[in-house]
Amino acid sequence: MRYHDNIKKTMKRILSPAILLMNRLSYGKKFTILWLLTFIAIVVVVYSLFVSLNRIIQPSQRQLDGLVLIKAISKTVQLVQQHRGFSSALLGGKEAMRDRRTTKGIEAAAAFSAMEGKLPSGLASGEDFRRIKADWEQLRKEGLHWAMDKNFAAHTGLIRQMRLFHAVAADEYALSMDMEIATFYLIDTIVNKLPDALEHFGQVRGYGTGILAGKQITEQQKIRLHSTITELDSALDELNINLGKTGRYNPAIEDSISAASRDITDSAQHAIDLVTSDILAGRFAMSPEVFLEMATVAIDKGYTQMYDTLLPTAESLIKARIARAKNTLYMSIGAAFVLFMMVAYFSVGIYYAVTDSIQALADSAHAFINGNLHKRVPINTSDELSRVGEIFNEMADGFSALLEKHHKAEKALSELTAYLQTVREEEKANLAREIHDDLSGTLAAIKMDIYWLESKLPKGLETNQMFDRIRSMSQLLDGAVTATRNIIADLRPAILDDLGLLAALEWQAAQFHKRTGIECRVNCIEDIGGMDKQQSIALFRIFQESLSNIARHSGASRVEVEFYHSNDEIALFISDNGCGMTRKGGIAANSYGLLGMTERVEQLGGKIKFDSPPGGGFNVTVILPLQTGLQDGEKA
């Protein structure tokens, strides 16, 4: 027991700096330090592994880019070799080859442009590539003015430069120093051995075609042709050795490699036999076109083997190497991540057990402040924090009940306002009807009696005081009739009920112009008719209030009104050219007219907008949705 106590005391002394530091930190900071130290240790291990694997991935990725460039260079060389063959035939006297040479020159020029687009900036701007381009342009422009041997030598020299450039590009992309033997021999075949053999084969094709076209051969040409054949034999031997090694280390393509090796060797040997038996023997029995076509088919088969088998195989092997390295890296990272998560899992559980209750309370309070009155604190613990959550929930319930009561009162007030407006409109309509039926009838009867009295007075007494008094009474009665009609129109214009809202708007606009002298035009964009009565009254009253405000405050000289009634909505737009709204920040509290308009629109579920453009004027836009009953009726 004493031994264990001593061990415990010793450990505390050793860990006293850490204990002192932890006692000064919150739980969040304590666990953060633990996670950070664990994370740093794992990151160091993973980074070391990443650096090691990246030494494989990056060079391999560059090799893939290099293979794309090698393919472009090889295609350009292939076309230049063909251009050499056609040039030799043409200079040897075969004029029929001119068009084919021109076409091949265009294809080679396009290949040069495509190759240049794939070159890195360092190689594209280098002296070697500039010299290659210059020699090619000179060859295209001046080559047909040279002798056949000079043209052939110029082509061969250009191809030699391109193959040297080919080797430089291979070194630039680390293709010459592959780390795996399976891809080393394969890439060596692609970059060196196969292009070397095909170039010597191409020289035999070009030189032999030119001699056959001229139907004569000099001793110097014989020596040159013998030398080229010897070089081709040597290149074929090296190619076959390399292809054998390539097939041995790449069993998946061993059969196709062997077939390609035999095909290239047999084709080259056949061409050599023809050169020996026909050209070197001085017979010249074969036509240059046949020889050129036969040799081109054989050489193109070699290039096709490079493009369709060797290059894709090299790409797949390099990609597989990259994939293996990445898989190793990903598995290591995954294992490190799992280890880190296992370390963090339990510490996170402890941390959240302490902090979740506090965070839940903070989140609920924040949501409640931002307007989510249904948010409550989840009670998942039995500690003191649960009591705080219960008190908060009780407070939220009380506040929500109070707010619900307020909303109900506000809704009742809005419904009462709408009801009072409806009652007021009905009372106005009834009063207008009673005035029209009773007072207007009475005034009309009195008017008829006055006419009767005037007709019964003796003639020749027109200047009599009685006549004057009767005429005065008639004029007063006419004024009373006019006033009565104006009162009826202000209370509820009959035209609104009889002819609809549009006619009422036009009538009110005419009355406004007559009374104020302000021009007022109503433009109807669309009107399907059959509008709801409440909407008609609301829009008419808004129009009346707008005209009243314009007459009193705007100083406008023109009012434009647009009315729109479709299957979806009703819109009323009123604008004037007056001084506009001088107040910034919305409607003033004492703008009862605007507030009343807003209240009318909101009761009908619509929208109203007031705005004053920078140049002056004031706009009122009202949009009301169609009543559900009206829409259903129209659809029916």
XYZ file of C-alpha atoms in Angstrom:
636
model
C 0.000 0.000 0.000
C 2.780 2.392 0.933
C 4.520 1.474 -2.308
C 1.479 2.506 -4.361
C 1.163 5.758 -2.400
C 4.778 6.559 -3.117
C 4.240 5.848 -6.815
C 1.221 8.156 -6.791
C 3.108 10.956 -5.073
C 6.009 10.581 -7.480
C 3.690 10.778 -10.460
C 2.030 13.894 -9.096
C 5.395 15.550 -8.630
C 6.372 14.677 -12.180
C 2.999 15.869 -13.556
C 2.684 18.924 -11.312
C 3.340 21.455 -14.142
C 0.626 19.842 -16.263
C -1.783 19.670 -13.302
C -1.142 23.345 -12.510
C -1.812 24.329 -16.126
C -4.996 22.236 -16.405
C -6.390 23.751 -13.229
C -6.176 27.201 -14.842
C -8.053 26.209 -18.024
C -11.686 25.603 -18.888
C -12.860 22.188 -20.030
C -12.882 23.291 -23.623
C -9.259 24.394 -23.472
C -8.205 21.263 -21.612
C -9.657 18.959 -24.237
C -8.356 21.203 -27.023
C -4.783 20.752 -25.754
C -5.282 16.979 -25.574
C -6.674 16.803 -29.114
C -3.988 19.137 -30.442
C -1.098 17.085 -29.033
C -2.597 13.867 -30.402
C -3.229 15.475 -33.744
C 0.325 16.833 -34.000
C 1.810 13.405 -33.325
C -0.349 11.773 -35.991
C 0.288 14.570 -38.496
C 4.057 14.161 -38.132
C 3.795 10.453 -38.922
C 1.411 10.980 -41.844
C 3.511 13.808 -43.268
C 6.636 11.653 -43.241
C 4.768 8.964 -45.113
C 3.343 11.529 -47.541
C 6.779 12.899 -48.372
C 8.050 9.393 -49.017
C 5.142 8.436 -51.293
C 5.118 11.791 -53.014
C 8.587 10.994 -54.339
C 6.842 8.256 -56.296
C 3.621 10.064 -57.219
C 5.048 13.344 -58.518
C 7.640 11.872 -60.920
C 5.067 9.343 -62.116
C 2.568 12.112 -62.784
C 5.203 13.966 -64.755
C 5.862 10.793 -66.724
C 2.194 10.663 -67.718
C 2.422 14.243 -68.958
C 5.619 13.326 -70.768
C 3.983 10.404 -72.572
C 1.380 12.799 -73.971
C 4.172 14.991 -75.311
C 6.148 12.003 -76.639
C 3.079 10.891 -78.593
C 2.696 14.357 -80.127
C 6.397 14.473 -81.090
C 6.255 10.936 -82.547
C 3.243 11.822 -84.691
C 5.044 14.891 -85.990
C 8.146 12.821 -86.811
C 5.954 10.253 -88.572
C 4.426 12.949 -90.802
C 7.829 14.524 -91.565
C 9.123 11.058 -92.543
C 6.184 10.639 -94.914
C 6.808 14.134 -96.283
C 10.401 13.044 -96.947
C 9.206 10.047 -98.957
C 6.822 12.094 -101.111
C 9.476 14.767 -101.636
C 11.993 12.152 -102.828
C 9.466 10.700 -105.262
C 8.528 14.150 -106.584
C 12.145 15.249 -107.016
C 12.872 11.890 -108.670
C 10.406 12.814 -111.401
C 7.012 11.576 -110.137
C 4.910 14.728 -110.588
C 1.793 12.816 -109.467
C 3.184 12.946 -105.926
C 2.952 16.767 -105.710
C -0.577 16.927 -104.290
C 0.101 14.171 -101.764
C 3.287 15.936 -100.672
C 1.372 19.214 -100.251
C -1.317 17.503 -98.184
C 1.290 15.794 -96.012
C 3.055 19.134 -95.518
C -0.187 20.681 -94.240
C -0.726 17.741 -91.873
C 2.854 18.014 -90.602
C 2.470 21.775 -90.037
C -0.708 21.121 -88.036
C 1.142 18.459 -86.030
C 3.927 20.950 -85.286
C 1.342 23.427 -83.959
C -0.338 20.754 -81.845
C 3.037 19.621 -80.490
C 4.013 23.204 -79.630
C 0.783 23.603 -77.680
C 1.717 20.630 -75.485
C 5.319 21.712 -74.847
C 6.246 23.294 -71.507
C 7.287 26.926 -71.776
C 10.961 26.081 -71.249
C 11.124 23.685 -74.192
C 8.830 25.722 -76.443
C 10.955 28.848 -76.087
C 14.286 27.018 -76.272
C 16.837 27.354 -79.051
C 16.469 23.686 -80.111
C 12.767 23.961 -80.874
C 13.135 27.320 -82.609
C 15.816 25.810 -84.850
C 13.600 22.808 -85.624
C 10.726 25.095 -86.639
C 12.994 27.264 -88.764
C 14.457 24.245 -90.583
C 10.980 22.856 -91.208
C 9.724 26.148 -92.666
C 12.792 26.403 -94.883
C 12.286 22.816 -96.019
C 8.645 23.442 -96.918
C 9.377 26.609 -98.839
C 12.674 25.766 -100.560
C 12.906 21.966 -100.537
C 11.582 21.419 -104.027
C 14.310 23.683 -105.430
C 17.031 21.351 -104.136
C 18.412 18.137 -105.555
C 16.918 14.912 -104.248
C 19.978 14.013 -102.121
C 20.054 17.478 -100.541
C 16.331 17.369 -99.844
C 16.657 13.883 -98.358
C 19.601 14.971 -96.220
C 17.704 18.042 -95.027
C 14.701 15.928 -94.040
C 16.920 13.390 -92.310
C 18.787 16.119 -90.471
C 15.497 17.679 -89.321
C 14.270 14.304 -88.098
C 17.559 13.774 -86.259
C 17.077 17.120 -84.508
C 13.525 16.156 -83.609
C 14.659 12.825 -82.179
C 17.298 14.586 -80.092
C 14.563 16.963 -78.955
C 12.463 13.843 -78.315
C 15.205 12.566 -75.979
C 15.486 15.939 -74.218
C 11.723 15.932 -73.601
C 11.966 12.381 -72.232
C 14.693 13.500 -69.801
C 12.641 16.579 -68.849
C 9.770 14.338 -67.759
C 11.953 11.659 -66.102
C 11.002 9.040 -68.695
C 14.594 7.930 -69.172
C 15.068 7.099 -65.493
C 12.044 5.007 -64.585
C 12.348 3.239 -61.263
C 10.550 -0.010 -62.185
C 12.038 -2.500 -64.621
C 8.663 -3.341 -66.240
C 8.117 0.241 -67.319
C 11.822 0.983 -67.903
C 12.123 -1.338 -70.931
C 8.665 -0.341 -72.167
C 9.459 3.382 -72.074
C 12.920 2.769 -73.563
C 11.205 1.003 -76.458
C 8.789 3.908 -76.933
C 11.356 6.674 -76.584
C 14.449 5.147 -78.232
C 14.409 1.714 -79.800
C 11.192 1.735 -81.828
C 11.582 5.335 -83.145
C 15.206 4.515 -84.117
C 14.175 1.434 -86.095
C 11.248 3.246 -87.751
C 13.487 6.171 -88.739
C 15.995 3.856 -90.463
C 13.078 2.108 -92.130
C 11.799 5.525 -93.183
C 15.192 6.430 -94.647
C 15.119 3.255 -96.743
C 11.584 4.170 -97.839
C 12.446 7.754 -98.786
C 15.775 7.028 -100.446
C 14.479 3.991 -102.300
C 11.369 5.861 -103.511
C 13.505 8.673 -104.932
C 15.793 6.233 -106.774
C 12.851 4.274 -108.204
C 11.251 7.530 -109.379
C 14.467 8.505 -111.203
C 15.056 4.967 -112.569
C 18.803 5.246 -111.904
C 21.260 4.838 -109.050
C 24.808 6.082 -108.593
C 27.592 4.274 -106.775
C 27.422 6.831 -103.997
C 23.692 6.187 -103.643
C 24.352 2.443 -103.509
C 26.861 2.969 -100.703
C 24.394 5.218 -98.895
C 21.595 2.695 -99.317
C 23.780 -0.234 -98.140
C 24.752 1.798 -95.070
C 21.130 2.622 -94.291
C 20.097 -1.029 -94.606
C 22.908 -2.064 -92.248
C 21.797 0.556 -89.708
C 18.197 -0.676 -90.056
C 19.275 -4.282 -89.361
C 21.156 -3.159 -86.267
C 18.204 -1.045 -85.046
C 15.829 -3.978 -85.595
C 18.080 -6.288 -83.538
C 18.128 -3.813 -80.646
C 14.364 -3.304 -80.972
C 13.650 -7.028 -80.852
C 15.852 -7.459 -77.783
C 14.077 -4.612 -76.027
C 10.621 -5.832 -77.089
C 11.500 -9.264 -75.700
C 12.410 -7.766 -72.331
C 9.318 -5.579 -72.440
C 7.063 -8.588 -73.026
C 8.856 -10.626 -70.346
C 8.196 -8.008 -67.665
C 4.693 -7.165 -68.958
C 2.951 -10.529 -69.498
C -0.369 -8.870 -70.316
C 1.013 -7.525 -73.601
C 3.640 -10.185 -74.288
C 1.680 -11.753 -77.160
C 0.906 -8.443 -78.857
C 4.519 -7.317 -78.367
C 5.823 -10.511 -79.972
C 3.408 -10.152 -82.879
C 4.407 -6.533 -83.366
C 8.085 -7.451 -83.268
C 7.606 -10.124 -85.950
C 5.432 -7.818 -88.061
C 7.928 -4.941 -88.012
C 10.871 -7.270 -88.673
C 9.119 -9.097 -91.517
C 7.964 -5.858 -93.148
C 11.419 -4.322 -92.881
C 13.063 -7.492 -94.220
C 10.622 -7.549 -97.116
C 11.486 -3.950 -97.943
C 15.216 -4.733 -97.662
C 14.825 -7.686 -100.020
C 13.015 -5.510 -102.550
C 15.688 -2.832 -102.336
C 18.416 -5.427 -102.781
C 16.788 -7.304 -105.646
C 15.296 -4.355 -107.504
C 17.048 -1.092 -106.665
C 20.588 -2.169 -105.871
C 20.471 -4.639 -108.762
C 19.500 -1.779 -111.102
C 16.279 -3.396 -112.364
C 13.842 -0.668 -111.162
C 10.879 -2.925 -111.961
C 8.746 -1.788 -109.030
C 6.946 1.525 -109.328
C 7.889 4.154 -106.723
C 4.216 4.507 -105.751
C 3.925 0.815 -104.876
C 7.190 0.795 -102.931
C 6.279 3.983 -101.080
C 2.835 2.670 -100.177
C 4.163 -0.722 -99.082
C 6.858 0.794 -96.869
C 4.455 3.424 -95.464
C 1.937 0.745 -94.453
C 4.693 -1.204 -92.668
C 6.086 1.855 -90.876
C 2.584 3.057 -89.920
C 1.923 -0.353 -88.365
C 4.928 0.244 -86.107
C 3.636 3.657 -85.110
C 0.146 2.229 -84.589
C 1.639 -0.389 -82.280
C 3.277 2.454 -80.349
C 0.077 4.517 -80.123
C -2.414 1.728 -79.479
C -0.423 -0.737 -77.362
C 2.889 0.519 -75.987
C 1.855 4.033 -74.918
C -1.488 2.964 -73.328
C 0.311 0.124 -71.522
C 2.948 2.507 -70.194
C 0.231 4.920 -69.080
C -1.715 2.156 -67.336
C 1.411 0.881 -65.550
C 2.339 4.364 -64.357
C -1.244 5.061 -63.298
C -1.310 1.773 -61.410
C 1.920 2.790 -59.653
C 0.376 6.148 -58.725
C -2.803 4.412 -57.558
C -0.805 2.008 -55.346
C 1.106 4.873 -53.776
C -2.090 6.856 -53.236
C -3.853 3.827 -51.776
C -0.987 3.310 -49.365
C -1.147 6.970 -48.421
C -4.941 6.921 -48.048
C -4.876 3.744 -45.966
C -2.216 5.224 -43.708
C -4.162 8.447 -43.356
C -7.328 6.446 -42.694
C -5.636 4.365 -40.005
C -4.205 7.497 -38.408
C -7.596 9.158 -38.564
C -9.302 6.164 -36.938
C -6.693 6.169 -34.202
C -7.165 9.882 -33.638
C -10.939 9.453 -33.559
C -10.673 6.683 -31.003
C -8.564 8.935 -28.791
C -10.927 11.851 -29.307
C -14.147 9.860 -29.009
C -14.196 9.385 -25.269
C -12.784 12.793 -24.458
C -15.408 14.401 -26.689
C -18.125 12.417 -24.949
C -16.994 13.766 -21.580
C -16.750 17.285 -22.932
C -20.229 17.267 -24.433
C -21.740 15.705 -21.323
C -20.603 18.820 -19.420
C -21.299 21.464 -22.062
C -24.452 20.217 -23.835
C -26.830 21.428 -21.144
C -25.291 24.898 -21.136
C -25.284 25.050 -24.918
C -28.913 23.887 -25.119
C -29.960 26.637 -22.727
C -27.986 29.250 -24.697
C -29.398 28.059 -28.044
C -32.964 28.102 -26.767
C -32.572 31.584 -25.298
C -30.991 32.877 -28.513
C -33.744 31.333 -30.678
C -36.408 32.781 -28.371
C -34.822 36.249 -28.628
C -34.795 35.961 -32.439
C -38.533 35.259 -32.559
C -38.858 31.459 -32.344
C -41.356 31.439 -29.500
C -41.906 27.679 -29.761
C -38.302 26.882 -28.825
C -37.885 25.178 -25.466
C -34.913 23.854 -23.542
C -34.689 20.034 -23.767
C -34.392 18.572 -20.288
C -31.984 15.629 -20.611
C -30.177 15.819 -17.275
C -31.019 15.649 -13.591
C -28.536 18.233 -12.359
C -28.951 21.888 -11.365
C -28.947 23.015 -14.999
C -32.220 21.145 -15.561
C -33.901 23.474 -13.023
C -32.665 26.488 -14.998
C -34.130 24.960 -18.145
C -37.477 24.328 -16.432
C -37.685 27.947 -15.273
C -36.862 29.157 -18.785
C -39.566 26.926 -20.265
C -42.136 28.209 -17.772
C -41.213 31.804 -18.656
C -41.454 31.028 -22.388
C -44.872 29.396 -21.949
C -46.186 32.430 -20.066
C -44.819 34.849 -22.625
C -46.242 32.808 -25.525
C -49.681 32.752 -23.892
C -49.552 36.528 -23.390
C -48.486 37.065 -27.002
C -51.220 34.748 -28.279
C -53.766 36.761 -26.321
C -52.397 39.947 -27.882
C -52.598 38.439 -31.384
C -56.200 37.429 -30.815
C -57.059 40.933 -29.632
C -55.308 42.425 -32.637
C -57.190 40.079 -34.981
C -60.490 40.949 -33.311
C -59.706 44.658 -33.663
C -58.898 44.194 -37.348
C -62.133 42.270 -37.907
C -64.051 44.966 -36.024
C -62.471 47.657 -38.179
C -63.416 45.772 -41.329
C -66.956 45.312 -40.014
C -67.255 49.001 -39.156
C -66.054 49.955 -42.612
C -68.637 47.629 -44.162
C -71.372 49.050 -41.914
C -70.255 52.601 -42.707
C -70.369 51.899 -46.442
C -73.811 50.336 -46.088
C -75.031 53.286 -44.033
C -73.662 55.678 -46.628
C -75.402 53.712 -49.375
C -78.698 53.664 -47.410
C -78.411 57.356 -46.602
C -77.655 58.163 -50.239
C -80.653 56.084 -51.288
C -82.963 57.763 -48.733
C -81.776 61.239 -49.751
C -82.332 60.326 -53.400
C -85.749 58.794 -52.776
C -87.106 61.307 -50.244
C -85.274 64.618 -50.404
C -84.650 64.543 -54.165
C -88.312 63.700 -54.786
C -89.463 66.471 -52.491
C -87.201 69.007 -54.149
C -88.462 67.905 -57.563
C -92.071 68.348 -56.419
C -91.315 71.818 -55.071
C -89.618 72.661 -58.370
C -92.766 71.648 -60.263
C -94.967 73.720 -57.934
C -92.792 76.792 -58.504
C -93.111 76.319 -62.262
C -96.895 76.012 -61.794
C -97.094 79.204 -59.750
C -95.008 81.053 -62.294
C -97.267 79.864 -65.091
C -100.423 81.046 -63.236
C -99.277 84.642 -62.719
C -100.725 87.186 -65.154
C -98.645 88.028 -68.178
C -96.857 91.349 -68.326
C -95.860 91.303 -64.654
C -92.338 89.829 -65.256
C -90.817 92.738 -63.312
C -93.117 92.273 -60.420
C -91.555 91.454 -57.053
C -93.448 88.171 -56.948
C -91.836 87.062 -60.209
C -88.424 87.990 -58.791
C -89.095 86.100 -55.630
C -90.225 83.012 -57.575
C -87.114 83.085 -59.780
C -84.911 83.448 -56.670
C -86.663 80.479 -55.126
C -86.091 78.469 -58.326
C -82.370 79.292 -58.334
C -82.036 78.352 -54.670
C -83.888 75.141 -55.368
C -81.522 74.346 -58.279
C -78.569 74.840 -55.932
C -80.202 72.555 -53.386
C -80.700 69.886 -56.044
C -77.051 70.162 -57.123
C -75.857 69.976 -53.527
C -78.085 66.977 -52.932
C -76.637 65.193 -55.946
C -73.066 65.953 -54.761
C -73.876 64.634 -51.298
C -75.348 61.449 -52.780
C -72.289 61.023 -55.015
C -69.892 61.526 -52.090
C -71.800 59.096 -49.926
C -72.031 56.360 -52.581
C -71.997 57.133 -56.336
C -74.704 55.122 -58.005
C -72.430 54.537 -60.963
C -70.229 52.264 -58.775
C -73.137 49.879 -58.168
C -74.709 50.217 -61.593
C -71.736 50.254 -64.007
C -68.831 48.938 -61.946
C -65.491 50.170 -60.651
C -63.937 51.249 -63.955
C -66.845 53.538 -64.840
C -66.793 54.920 -61.282
C -63.065 55.655 -61.543
C -63.551 57.478 -64.857
C -66.474 59.457 -63.435
C -64.494 60.394 -60.308
C -61.521 61.446 -62.465
C -63.802 63.691 -64.553
C -65.294 65.236 -61.417
C -61.796 65.798 -59.989
C -60.651 67.546 -63.177
C -63.800 69.658 -63.238
C -63.394 70.651 -59.589
C -59.596 71.238 -59.450
C -58.513 71.782 -63.046
C -55.869 69.016 -62.650
C -55.731 66.681 -65.641
C -56.633 63.122 -64.625
C -56.566 60.213 -67.085
C -57.709 56.629 -66.405
C -56.169 53.872 -68.538
C -57.661 50.363 -68.355
C -55.120 47.690 -69.344
C -57.464 44.744 -68.835
C -60.858 44.275 -67.173
C -62.615 40.910 -67.045
C -65.529 42.349 -65.013
C -67.474 40.733 -62.184
C -65.398 42.238 -59.360
C -66.141 41.561 -55.717
C -68.219 44.333 -54.071
C -65.856 44.861 -51.127
C -62.853 45.140 -53.439
C -64.669 47.630 -55.675
C -65.576 49.847 -52.723
C -62.055 49.627 -51.246
C -60.342 50.565 -54.520
C -62.801 53.409 -55.150
C -62.263 54.851 -51.649
C -58.480 54.552 -52.065
C -58.804 56.412 -55.379
C -60.906 59.124 -53.727
C -58.402 59.508 -50.867
C -55.476 59.659 -53.297
C -57.152 62.405 -55.355
C -57.936 64.308 -52.166
C -54.276 64.139 -51.090
C -53.131 65.248 -54.544
C -55.465 68.236 -54.516
C -54.405 69.314 -51.018
C -50.686 68.583 -50.874
C -48.989 67.742 -54.167
C -49.265 70.823 -56.362
C -49.510 68.428 -59.333
C -50.793 69.324 -62.808
C -51.363 65.778 -64.055
C -52.556 62.471 -62.615
C -52.133 59.118 -64.391
C -54.253 56.129 -63.358
C -53.850 52.539 -64.574
C -56.392 49.823 -63.787
C -55.772 46.107 -64.308
C -58.231 43.270 -63.587
C -57.196 39.794 -64.742
C -57.894 36.201 -63.742
C -55.157 36.378 -61.088
C -55.255 39.811 -59.470
C -56.578 43.369 -59.469
C -54.124 46.264 -59.643
C -54.565 50.037 -59.365
C -51.661 52.393 -60.031
C -51.970 56.145 -59.314
C -49.144 58.587 -60.021
C -48.847 62.371 -60.118
C -46.146 64.860 -61.089
C -46.308 66.858 -57.890
C -43.722 67.553 -55.208
C -43.711 63.976 -53.895
C -43.235 62.721 -50.354
C -40.904 64.980 -48.388
C -40.704 62.730 -45.335
C -38.026 60.005 -45.329
C -38.402 56.677 -43.568
C -42.028 55.829 -44.373
C -45.510 57.073 -43.457
C -45.876 59.547 -40.611
C -47.976 58.484 -37.637
C -50.532 61.247 -38.330
C -50.954 60.410 -42.041
C -54.394 59.001 -41.405
C -55.371 58.921 -45.082
C -52.413 56.712 -46.051
C -52.835 54.577 -42.941
C -56.516 54.096 -43.773
C -55.663 53.001 -47.310
C -53.123 50.537 -45.939
C -55.671 49.143 -43.498
C -58.257 48.630 -46.266
C -55.796 46.752 -48.473
C -54.445 44.515 -45.705
C -57.989 43.516 -44.692
C -58.508 42.202 -48.221
C -55.186 40.317 -48.209
C -53.521 42.656 -50.701
C -50.445 44.845 -50.877
C -50.048 48.612 -51.126
C -46.912 50.567 -51.850
C -46.162 54.295 -51.599
C -43.049 55.691 -53.229
C -41.738 59.029 -54.398
C -39.239 58.932 -57.335
C -36.097 61.103 -57.142
C -37.418 63.449 -59.856
C -40.612 64.245 -57.948
C -44.138 62.916 -57.979
C -45.874 60.348 -55.834
C -46.968 56.802 -56.715
C -49.588 54.589 -55.102
C -49.643 50.916 -56.157
C -52.428 48.610 -54.957
C -52.536 44.879 -55.760
C -55.437 42.726 -54.547
C -55.784 38.977 -55.029
C -59.050 37.748 -56.497
C -61.504 36.499 -53.930
C -61.658 32.684 -53.837
C -65.348 32.616 -54.499
C -64.980 34.867 -57.523
C -62.216 32.752 -58.996
C -64.207 29.562 -58.539
C -67.251 31.152 -60.081
C -65.315 32.302 -63.116
C -63.753 28.880 -63.591
C -67.140 27.221 -63.273
